Coordinates of C-alpha atoms in Angstrom, one line a residue:
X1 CA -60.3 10.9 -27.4
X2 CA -57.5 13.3 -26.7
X3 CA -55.3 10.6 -25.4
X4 CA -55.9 8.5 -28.8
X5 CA -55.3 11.3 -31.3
X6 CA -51.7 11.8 -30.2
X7 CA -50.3 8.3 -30.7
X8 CA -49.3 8.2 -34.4
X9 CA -50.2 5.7 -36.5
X10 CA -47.9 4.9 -38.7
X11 CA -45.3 2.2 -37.8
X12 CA -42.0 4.4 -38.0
X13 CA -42.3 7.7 -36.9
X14 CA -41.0 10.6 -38.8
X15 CA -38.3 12.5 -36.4
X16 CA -39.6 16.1 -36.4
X17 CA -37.3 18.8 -37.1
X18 CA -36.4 21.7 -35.0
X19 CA -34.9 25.4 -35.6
X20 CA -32.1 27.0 -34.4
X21 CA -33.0 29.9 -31.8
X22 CA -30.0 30.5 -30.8
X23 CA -25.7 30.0 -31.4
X24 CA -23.4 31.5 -28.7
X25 CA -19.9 29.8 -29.2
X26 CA -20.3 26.4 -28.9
X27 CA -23.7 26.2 -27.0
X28 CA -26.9 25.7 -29.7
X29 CA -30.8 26.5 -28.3
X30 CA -33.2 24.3 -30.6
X31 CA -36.6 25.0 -31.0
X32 CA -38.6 21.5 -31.6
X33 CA -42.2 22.0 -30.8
X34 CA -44.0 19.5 -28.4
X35 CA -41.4 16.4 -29.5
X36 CA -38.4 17.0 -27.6
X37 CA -35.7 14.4 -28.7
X38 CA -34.4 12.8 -25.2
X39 CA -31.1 14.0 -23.5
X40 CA -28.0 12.5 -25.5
X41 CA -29.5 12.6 -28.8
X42 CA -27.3 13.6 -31.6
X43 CA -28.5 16.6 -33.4
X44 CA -27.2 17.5 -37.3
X45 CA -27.5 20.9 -38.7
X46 CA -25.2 23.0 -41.6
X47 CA -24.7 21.9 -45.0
X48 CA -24.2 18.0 -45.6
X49 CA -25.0 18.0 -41.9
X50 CA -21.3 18.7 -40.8
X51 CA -22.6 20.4 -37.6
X52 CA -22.9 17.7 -34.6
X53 CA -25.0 19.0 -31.5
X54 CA -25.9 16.6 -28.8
X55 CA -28.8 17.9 -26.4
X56 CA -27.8 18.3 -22.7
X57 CA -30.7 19.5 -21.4
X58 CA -34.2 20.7 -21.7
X59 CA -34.9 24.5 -21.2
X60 CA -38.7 23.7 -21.8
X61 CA -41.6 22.0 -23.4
X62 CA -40.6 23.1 -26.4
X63 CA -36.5 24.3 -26.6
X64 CA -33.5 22.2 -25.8
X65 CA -29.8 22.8 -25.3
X66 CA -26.8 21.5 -26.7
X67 CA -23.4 21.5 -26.8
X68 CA -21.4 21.2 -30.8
X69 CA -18.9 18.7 -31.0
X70 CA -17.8 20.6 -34.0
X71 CA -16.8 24.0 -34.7
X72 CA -20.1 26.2 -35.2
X73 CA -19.0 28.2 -38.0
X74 CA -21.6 29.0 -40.3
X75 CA -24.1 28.1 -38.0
X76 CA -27.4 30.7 -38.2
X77 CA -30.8 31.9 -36.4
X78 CA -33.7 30.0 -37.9
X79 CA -31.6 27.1 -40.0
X80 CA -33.2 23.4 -40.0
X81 CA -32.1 20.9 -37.3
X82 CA -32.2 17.4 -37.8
X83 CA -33.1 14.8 -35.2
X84 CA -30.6 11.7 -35.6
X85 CA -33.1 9.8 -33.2
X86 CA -29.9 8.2 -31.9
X87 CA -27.2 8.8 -29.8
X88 CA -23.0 9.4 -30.6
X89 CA -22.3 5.7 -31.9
X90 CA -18.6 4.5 -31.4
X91 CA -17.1 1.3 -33.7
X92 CA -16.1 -1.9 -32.2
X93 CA -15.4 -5.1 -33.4
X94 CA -11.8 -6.9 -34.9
X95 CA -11.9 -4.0 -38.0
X96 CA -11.0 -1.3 -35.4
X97 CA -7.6 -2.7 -34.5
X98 CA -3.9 -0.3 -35.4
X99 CA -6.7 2.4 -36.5
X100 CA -6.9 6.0 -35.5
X101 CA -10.2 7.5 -34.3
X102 CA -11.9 10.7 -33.2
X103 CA -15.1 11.3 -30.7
X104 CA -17.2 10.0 -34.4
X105 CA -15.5 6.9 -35.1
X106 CA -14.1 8.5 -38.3
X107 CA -10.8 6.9 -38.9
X108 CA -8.0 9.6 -39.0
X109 CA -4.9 8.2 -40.2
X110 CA -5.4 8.2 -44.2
X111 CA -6.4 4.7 -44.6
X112 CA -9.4 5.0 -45.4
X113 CA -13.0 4.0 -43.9
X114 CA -14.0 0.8 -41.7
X115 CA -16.5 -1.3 -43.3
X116 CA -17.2 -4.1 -41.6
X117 CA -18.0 -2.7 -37.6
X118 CA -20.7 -3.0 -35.0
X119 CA -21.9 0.4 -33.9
X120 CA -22.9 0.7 -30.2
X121 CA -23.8 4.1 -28.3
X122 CA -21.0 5.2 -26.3
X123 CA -23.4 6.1 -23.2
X124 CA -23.5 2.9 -21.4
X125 CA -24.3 1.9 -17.8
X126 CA -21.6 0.4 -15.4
X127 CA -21.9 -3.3 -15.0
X128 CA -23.2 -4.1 -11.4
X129 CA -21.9 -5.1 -8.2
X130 CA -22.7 -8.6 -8.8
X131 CA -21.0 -9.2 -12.1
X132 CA -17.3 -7.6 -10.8
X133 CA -14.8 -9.6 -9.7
X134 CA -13.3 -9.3 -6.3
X135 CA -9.9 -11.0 -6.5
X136 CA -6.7 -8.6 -6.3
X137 CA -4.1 -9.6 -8.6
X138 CA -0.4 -8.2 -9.4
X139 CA 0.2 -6.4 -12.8
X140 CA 3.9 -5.9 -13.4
X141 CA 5.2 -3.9 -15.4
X142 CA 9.1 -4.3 -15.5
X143 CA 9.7 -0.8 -13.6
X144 CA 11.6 -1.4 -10.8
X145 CA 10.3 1.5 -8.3
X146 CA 6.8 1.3 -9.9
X147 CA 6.8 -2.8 -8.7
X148 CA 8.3 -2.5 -5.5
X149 CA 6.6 0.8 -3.7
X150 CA 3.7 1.3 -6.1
X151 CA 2.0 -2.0 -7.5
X152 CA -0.2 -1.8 -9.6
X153 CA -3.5 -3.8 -9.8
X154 CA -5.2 -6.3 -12.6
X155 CA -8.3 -4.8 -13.5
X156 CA -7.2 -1.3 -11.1
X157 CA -7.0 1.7 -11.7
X158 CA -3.7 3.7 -11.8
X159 CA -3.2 7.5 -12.0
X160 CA 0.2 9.4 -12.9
X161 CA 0.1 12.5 -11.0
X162 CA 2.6 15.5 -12.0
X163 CA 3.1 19.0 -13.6
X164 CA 3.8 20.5 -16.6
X165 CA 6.7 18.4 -18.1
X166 CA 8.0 15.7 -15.3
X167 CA 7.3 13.2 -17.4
X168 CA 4.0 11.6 -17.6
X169 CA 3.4 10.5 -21.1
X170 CA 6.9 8.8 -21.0
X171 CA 6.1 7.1 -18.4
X172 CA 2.9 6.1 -20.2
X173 CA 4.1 5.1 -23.7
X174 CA 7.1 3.0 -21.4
X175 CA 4.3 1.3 -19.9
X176 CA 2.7 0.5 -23.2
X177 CA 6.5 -0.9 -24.6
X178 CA 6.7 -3.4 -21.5
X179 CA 3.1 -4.3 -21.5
X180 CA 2.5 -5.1 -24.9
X181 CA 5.5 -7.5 -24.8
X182 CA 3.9 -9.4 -21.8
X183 CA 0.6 -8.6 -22.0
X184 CA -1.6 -10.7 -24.5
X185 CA -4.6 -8.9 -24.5
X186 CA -5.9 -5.5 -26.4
X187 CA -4.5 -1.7 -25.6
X188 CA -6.5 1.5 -26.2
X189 CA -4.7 4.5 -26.2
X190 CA -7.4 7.7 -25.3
X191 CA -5.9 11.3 -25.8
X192 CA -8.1 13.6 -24.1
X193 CA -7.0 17.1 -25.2
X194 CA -3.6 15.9 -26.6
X195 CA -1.4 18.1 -28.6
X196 CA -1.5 16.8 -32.1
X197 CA 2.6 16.9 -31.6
X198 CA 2.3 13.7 -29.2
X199 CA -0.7 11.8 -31.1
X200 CA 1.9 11.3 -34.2
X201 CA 4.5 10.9 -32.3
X202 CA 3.2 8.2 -30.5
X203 CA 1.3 6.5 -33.5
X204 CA 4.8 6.8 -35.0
X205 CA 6.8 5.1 -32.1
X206 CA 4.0 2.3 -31.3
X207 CA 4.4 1.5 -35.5
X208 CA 7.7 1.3 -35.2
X209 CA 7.6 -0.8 -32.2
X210 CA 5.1 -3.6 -33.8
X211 CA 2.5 -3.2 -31.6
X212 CA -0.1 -1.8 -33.6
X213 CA -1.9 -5.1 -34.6
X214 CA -3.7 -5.3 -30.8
X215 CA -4.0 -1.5 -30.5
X216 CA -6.8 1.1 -31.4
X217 CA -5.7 5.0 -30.9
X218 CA -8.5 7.3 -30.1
X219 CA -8.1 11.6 -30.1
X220 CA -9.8 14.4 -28.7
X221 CA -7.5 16.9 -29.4
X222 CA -6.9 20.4 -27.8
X223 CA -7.5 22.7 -30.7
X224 CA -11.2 20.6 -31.4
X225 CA -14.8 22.0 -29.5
X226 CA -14.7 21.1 -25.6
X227 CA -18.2 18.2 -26.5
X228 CA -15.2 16.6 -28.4
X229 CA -12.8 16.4 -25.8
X230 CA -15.4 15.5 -23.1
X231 CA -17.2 12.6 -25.2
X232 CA -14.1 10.8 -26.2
X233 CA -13.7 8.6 -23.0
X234 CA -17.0 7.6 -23.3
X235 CA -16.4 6.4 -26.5
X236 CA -12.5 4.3 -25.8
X237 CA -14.6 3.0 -23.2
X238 CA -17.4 1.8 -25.4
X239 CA -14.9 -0.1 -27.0
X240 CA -12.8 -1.5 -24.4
X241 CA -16.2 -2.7 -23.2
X242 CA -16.7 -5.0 -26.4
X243 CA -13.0 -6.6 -25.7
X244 CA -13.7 -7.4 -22.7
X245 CA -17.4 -8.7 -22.4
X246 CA -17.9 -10.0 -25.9
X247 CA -14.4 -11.2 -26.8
X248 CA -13.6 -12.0 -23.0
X249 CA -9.8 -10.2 -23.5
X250 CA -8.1 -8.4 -21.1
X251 CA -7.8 -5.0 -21.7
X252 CA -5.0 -2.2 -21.2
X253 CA -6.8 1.5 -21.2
X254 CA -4.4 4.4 -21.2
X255 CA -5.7 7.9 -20.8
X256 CA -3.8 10.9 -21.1
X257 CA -4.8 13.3 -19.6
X258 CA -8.0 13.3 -17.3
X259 CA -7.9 16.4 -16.0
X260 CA -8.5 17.9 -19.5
X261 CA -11.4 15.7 -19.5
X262 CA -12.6 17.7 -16.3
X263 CA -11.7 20.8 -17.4
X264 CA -13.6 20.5 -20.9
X265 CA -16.7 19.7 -18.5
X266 CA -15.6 22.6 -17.1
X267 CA -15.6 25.0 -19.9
X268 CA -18.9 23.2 -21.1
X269 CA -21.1 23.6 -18.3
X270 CA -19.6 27.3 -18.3
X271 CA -21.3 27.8 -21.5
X272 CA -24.4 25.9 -20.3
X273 CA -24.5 28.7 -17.8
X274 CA -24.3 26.6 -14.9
X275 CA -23.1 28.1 -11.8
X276 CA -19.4 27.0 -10.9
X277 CA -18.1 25.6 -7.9
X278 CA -15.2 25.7 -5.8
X279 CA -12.1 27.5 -8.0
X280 CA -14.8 27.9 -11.0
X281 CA -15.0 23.8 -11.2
X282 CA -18.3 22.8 -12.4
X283 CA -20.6 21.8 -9.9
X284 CA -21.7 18.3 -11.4
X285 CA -17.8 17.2 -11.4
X286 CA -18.2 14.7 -9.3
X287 CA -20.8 12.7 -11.4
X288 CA -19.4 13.6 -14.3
X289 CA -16.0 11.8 -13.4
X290 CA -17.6 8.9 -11.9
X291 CA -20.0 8.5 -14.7
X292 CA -16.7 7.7 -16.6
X293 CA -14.6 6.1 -13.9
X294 CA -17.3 3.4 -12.8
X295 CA -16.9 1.8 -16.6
X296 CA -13.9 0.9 -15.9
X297 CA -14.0 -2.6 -13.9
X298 CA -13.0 -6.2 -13.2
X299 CA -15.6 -8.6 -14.5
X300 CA -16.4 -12.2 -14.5
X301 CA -15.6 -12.0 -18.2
X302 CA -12.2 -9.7 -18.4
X303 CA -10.3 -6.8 -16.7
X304 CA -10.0 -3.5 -18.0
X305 CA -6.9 -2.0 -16.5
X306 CA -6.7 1.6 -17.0
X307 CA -3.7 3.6 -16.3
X308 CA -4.7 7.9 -16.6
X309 CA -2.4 10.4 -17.0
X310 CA -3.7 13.3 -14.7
X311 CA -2.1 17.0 -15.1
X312 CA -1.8 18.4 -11.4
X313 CA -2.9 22.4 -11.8
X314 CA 0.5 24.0 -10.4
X315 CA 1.6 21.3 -8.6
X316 CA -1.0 21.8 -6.4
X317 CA -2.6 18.0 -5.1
X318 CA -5.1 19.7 -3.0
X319 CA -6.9 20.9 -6.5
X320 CA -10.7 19.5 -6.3
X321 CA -9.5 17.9 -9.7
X322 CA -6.7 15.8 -8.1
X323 CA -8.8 15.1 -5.0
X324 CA -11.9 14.0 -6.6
X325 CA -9.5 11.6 -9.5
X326 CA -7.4 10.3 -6.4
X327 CA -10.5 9.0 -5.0
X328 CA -11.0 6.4 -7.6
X329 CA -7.5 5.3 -8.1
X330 CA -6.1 1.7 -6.4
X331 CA -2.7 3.3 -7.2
X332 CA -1.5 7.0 -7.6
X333 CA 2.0 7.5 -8.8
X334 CA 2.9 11.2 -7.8
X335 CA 5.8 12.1 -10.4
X336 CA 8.0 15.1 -8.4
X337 CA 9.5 18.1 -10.0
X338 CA 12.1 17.9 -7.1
X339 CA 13.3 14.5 -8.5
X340 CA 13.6 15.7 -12.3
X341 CA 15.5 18.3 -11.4
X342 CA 17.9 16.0 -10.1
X343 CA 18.3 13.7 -12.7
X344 CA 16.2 10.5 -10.6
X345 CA 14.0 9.4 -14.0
X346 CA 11.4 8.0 -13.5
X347 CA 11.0 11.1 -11.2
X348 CA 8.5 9.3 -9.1
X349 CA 8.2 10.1 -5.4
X350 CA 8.3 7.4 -3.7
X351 CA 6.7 8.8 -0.3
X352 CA 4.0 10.7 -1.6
X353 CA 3.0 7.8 -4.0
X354 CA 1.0 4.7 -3.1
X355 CA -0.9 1.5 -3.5
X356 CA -3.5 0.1 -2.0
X357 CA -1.8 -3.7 -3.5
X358 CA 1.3 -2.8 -0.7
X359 CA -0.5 -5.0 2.1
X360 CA 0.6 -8.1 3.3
X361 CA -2.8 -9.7 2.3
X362 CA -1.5 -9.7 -1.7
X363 CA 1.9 -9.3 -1.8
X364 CA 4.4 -11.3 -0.5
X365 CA 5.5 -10.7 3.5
X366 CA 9.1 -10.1 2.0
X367 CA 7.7 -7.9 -0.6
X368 CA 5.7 -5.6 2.1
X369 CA 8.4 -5.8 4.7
X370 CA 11.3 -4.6 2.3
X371 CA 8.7 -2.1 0.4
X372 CA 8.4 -0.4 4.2
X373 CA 12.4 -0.5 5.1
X374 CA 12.9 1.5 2.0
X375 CA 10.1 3.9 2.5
X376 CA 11.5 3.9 6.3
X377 CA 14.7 4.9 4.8
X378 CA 14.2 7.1 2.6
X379 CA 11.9 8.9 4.6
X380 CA 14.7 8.9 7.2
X381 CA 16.9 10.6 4.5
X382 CA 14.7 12.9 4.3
X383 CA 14.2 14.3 7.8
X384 CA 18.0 14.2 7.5
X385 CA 18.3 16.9 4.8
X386 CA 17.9 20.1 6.6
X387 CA 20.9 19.0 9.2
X388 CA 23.0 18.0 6.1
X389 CA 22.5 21.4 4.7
X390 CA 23.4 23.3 7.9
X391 CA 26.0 21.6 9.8
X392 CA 27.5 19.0 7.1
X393 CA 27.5 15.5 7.3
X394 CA 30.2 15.6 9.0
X395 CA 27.9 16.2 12.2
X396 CA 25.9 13.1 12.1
X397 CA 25.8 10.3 13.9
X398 CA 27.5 7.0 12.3
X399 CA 24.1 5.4 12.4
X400 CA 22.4 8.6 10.7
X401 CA 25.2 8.3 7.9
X402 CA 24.7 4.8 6.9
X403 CA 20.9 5.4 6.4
X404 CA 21.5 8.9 4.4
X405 CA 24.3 6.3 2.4
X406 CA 21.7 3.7 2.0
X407 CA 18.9 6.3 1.3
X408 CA 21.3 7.7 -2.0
X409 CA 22.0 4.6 -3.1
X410 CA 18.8 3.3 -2.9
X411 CA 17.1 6.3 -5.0
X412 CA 20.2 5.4 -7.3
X413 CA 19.0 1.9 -7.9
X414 CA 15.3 2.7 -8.4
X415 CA 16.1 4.9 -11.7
X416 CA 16.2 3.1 -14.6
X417 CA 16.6 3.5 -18.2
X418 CA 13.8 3.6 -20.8
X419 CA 13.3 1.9 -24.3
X420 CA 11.1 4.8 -25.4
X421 CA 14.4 7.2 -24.4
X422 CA 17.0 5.5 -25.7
X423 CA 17.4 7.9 -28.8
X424 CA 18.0 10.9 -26.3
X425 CA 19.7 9.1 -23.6
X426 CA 21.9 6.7 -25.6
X427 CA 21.8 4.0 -22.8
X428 CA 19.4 1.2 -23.8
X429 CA 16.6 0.5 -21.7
X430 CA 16.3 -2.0 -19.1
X431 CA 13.1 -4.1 -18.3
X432 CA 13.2 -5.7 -14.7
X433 CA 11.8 -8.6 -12.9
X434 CA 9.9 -8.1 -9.3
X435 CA 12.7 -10.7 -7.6
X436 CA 15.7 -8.7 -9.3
X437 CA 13.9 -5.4 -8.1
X438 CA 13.5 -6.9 -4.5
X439 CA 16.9 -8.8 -4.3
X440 CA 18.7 -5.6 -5.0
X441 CA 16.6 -3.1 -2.5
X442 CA 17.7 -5.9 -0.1
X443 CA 21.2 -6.4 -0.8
X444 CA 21.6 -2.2 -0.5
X445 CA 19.4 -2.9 2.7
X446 CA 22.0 -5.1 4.0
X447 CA 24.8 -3.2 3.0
X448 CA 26.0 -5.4 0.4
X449 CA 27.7 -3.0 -1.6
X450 CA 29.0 -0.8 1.4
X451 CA 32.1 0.2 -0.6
X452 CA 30.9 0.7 -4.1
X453 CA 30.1 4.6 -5.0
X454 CA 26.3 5.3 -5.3
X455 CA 26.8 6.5 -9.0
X456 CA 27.9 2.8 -10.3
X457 CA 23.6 2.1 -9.2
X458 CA 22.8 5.2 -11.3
X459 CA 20.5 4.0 -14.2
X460 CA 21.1 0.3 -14.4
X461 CA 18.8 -2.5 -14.8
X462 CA 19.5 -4.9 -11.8
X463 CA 22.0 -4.9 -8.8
X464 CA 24.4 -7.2 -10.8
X465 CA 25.6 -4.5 -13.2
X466 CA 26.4 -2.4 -10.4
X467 CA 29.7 -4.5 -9.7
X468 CA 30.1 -4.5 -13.7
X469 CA 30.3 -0.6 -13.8
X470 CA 32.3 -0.2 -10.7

């Protein structure tokens, strides 16, 4: 009789509400009785319900955790709780397109509301083996060292490793400007932990560029709760999800910066009192990243190809951040402070980056063949350097010198200028096709241009201006 006098009768249950036992920062302790609401249920407390809490774990039969998404100002022993009975629910659908969002699915650019979206809970499962697709295509992107040495793959997943300030979002909104040309299908632009400064500036650039009518912009930004800043991935990827399995689009994800999505994990599971890890990482990292990662995959129906900004913590790529983001990447573009410093934009280094596209198997032979003489070379050049320093080079062998002049001129010809730039720079930017990319690594290869000086190859487009501006 127990058994039968606990199943409620009544067709639609009425959610029980809980109490707050206790606030510390942004971690909430709810008391709810014997009906605990399920892990990722959204919680709503304050006045007009302003205070989100979703519940991460439970303590026991009768408390749960859970971290705010919003500031808990205000927040007090003993005040009501209210079970949402659902999860954090992200928009989707053709309304959502040249909007701004945050980890809600509030708009925030002033426009005013959505009305006519499909809601869908941004915790969703990875789509199984047997529905991805296993074929390896090219995705160019018009930057000459970025095609040749680092190629990037339909459907892949790229990361853009550097410092403080060598250049990744440049590189990022450059990559948006050539793709969007190109590239027919949808872009979602993710800023986990952004500074406020770059989210305008870059809603103000892609405006100006006309390419807002296929793009949706989504913010976590630094200054908001870490729950914010570690949800909104989840949620760009709800939506890139709808373009490409209900609308059957291709998809362009761009995430800047995923380290800040591992290091609000970080400060939450801090809070959560979890014990940390190796360098005071959280010790569920791991799952926590691929939970996101994994989302991101080739289907029958589409591609979403994702291209993450990752912040390397004092240039360090040993970091258990770096190592544990590396290991899901088909490509990892290593920017180099080294190269910065010395004027070679984008200051990519080209031996520490790499592709797992660069085999023979999906490029062309001449592709991987002239992709390996240039590493060869440069990497030559490099061994060369400490000699140069010390004795001159004077002292070097004729052979030596011809591969240190091919190695300069080479690095020369694989900067290039940007669109997104040109109002510091003053050059206009340059968008180049694989074959001009290759033909000219060959022809300084060959030693076509023996006799003209390596800066006529500084920050041109292809090798045929390189006579011009000699």
């Amino acid at each position: 009789m127990g058994v039968m006098e606990a199943i409620p009768t009544n067709k639609s249950p009425i959610l029980p509400q809980g109490n707050v036992v206790s606030v510390r920062g942004s971690v909430v302790d709810v008391y709810f009785g014997d009906q605990l609401p399920p892990i990722y249920t959204l919680l709503r407390a304050g006045n007009d319900d302003q205070i989100a809490i979703e519940v991460l774990s439970q303590l026991s039969s009768t408390l749960v955790r859970g971290i705010a998404l919003t500031p808990t100002q205000g927040l007090a022993r003993g005040m009501a709780v209210k079970n949402t009975g659902g999860t954090i629910m992200a928009p989707t659908g053709k309304a959502i397109f040249s909007r701004m969002f945050d980890v809600f699915g509030n708009t925030i650019d002033r426009l005013g509301p959505i009305t006519d979206a499909q809601w869908r809970s941004i915790h969703q499962d990875p789509p199984p083996l047997g529905r991805r697709s296993t074929k390896s295509e090219i995705f160019e992107t018009g930057i000459k060292l970025i095609d040749v040495l680092v190629p990037l793959e339909r459907g892949g997943k790229a990361g853009l490793f550097g410092g403080a300030g060598v250049g990744k979002t440049v590189l990022l909104t450059e990559m948006i400007h050539n793709m969007i040309g190109h590239h027919e299908g949808v872009s979602i632009f993710c800023g986990v932990g952004e500074r406020c400064r770059e989210g305008e500036e870059l809603y103000r650039d892609m405006k100006e560029a006309g390419v807002l009518p296929n793009m949706v912009m989504l913010f976590g930004q630094m200054n908001e709760p870490p729950g914010a800043r570690f949800r909104i991935g989840q949620a760009a990827l709800t939506m890139a999800e709808y373009f490409r399995d209900d609308e059957h689009r291709d998809v362009l994800l761009l995430m800047d910066n995923i380290f800040r999505f591992i290091q609000a994990g970080m400060e939450m599971s801090g809070l959560m009192g979890q014990m940390p890890s190796r360098l005071g990482y959280q010790p569920t990292m791991a799952t926590e990243l691929a939970r996101l990662e994994e989302r991101i995959a080739n289907t029958d129906t589409g591609a979403i190809t994702s291209i993450q900004a990752v912040y390397v913590p004092a240039d360090d790529l040993t970091d258990p951040a770096s190592v544990h983001t590396f290991s899901h990447l088909s490509a990892s573009i290593v920017l180099s402070r080294k190269r910065a410093s010395e004027g070679l934009y984008p200051a990519i280094d080209p031996l520490q980056s790499n592709s797992k596209m660069a085999t023979p198997g999906i490029v062309s032979d001449r592709h991987y063949r002239l992709a390996q003489d240039i590493r060869q070379t440069l990497a030559q050049y490099e061994d060369l350097k400490d000699i140069i320093a010390m004795l001159g080079l004077e002292q070097l062998s004729p052979d030596d010198r011809n591969v240190v002049f091919r190695a300069r001129k080479l690095e020369r010809f694989l900067t290039q200028p940007f669109f997104t730039t040109e109002q510091f720079s003053g050059i206009s930017g340059k968008l180049v096709s694989l074959e001009d990319a290759l033909d000219g690594c060959e022809k300084i290869l060959h030693d076509d241009f023996k006799d003209l000086p390596e800066s006529a190859f500084y920050m041109i487009g292809s090798i045929d201006e390189a006579l011009k501006k000699a």
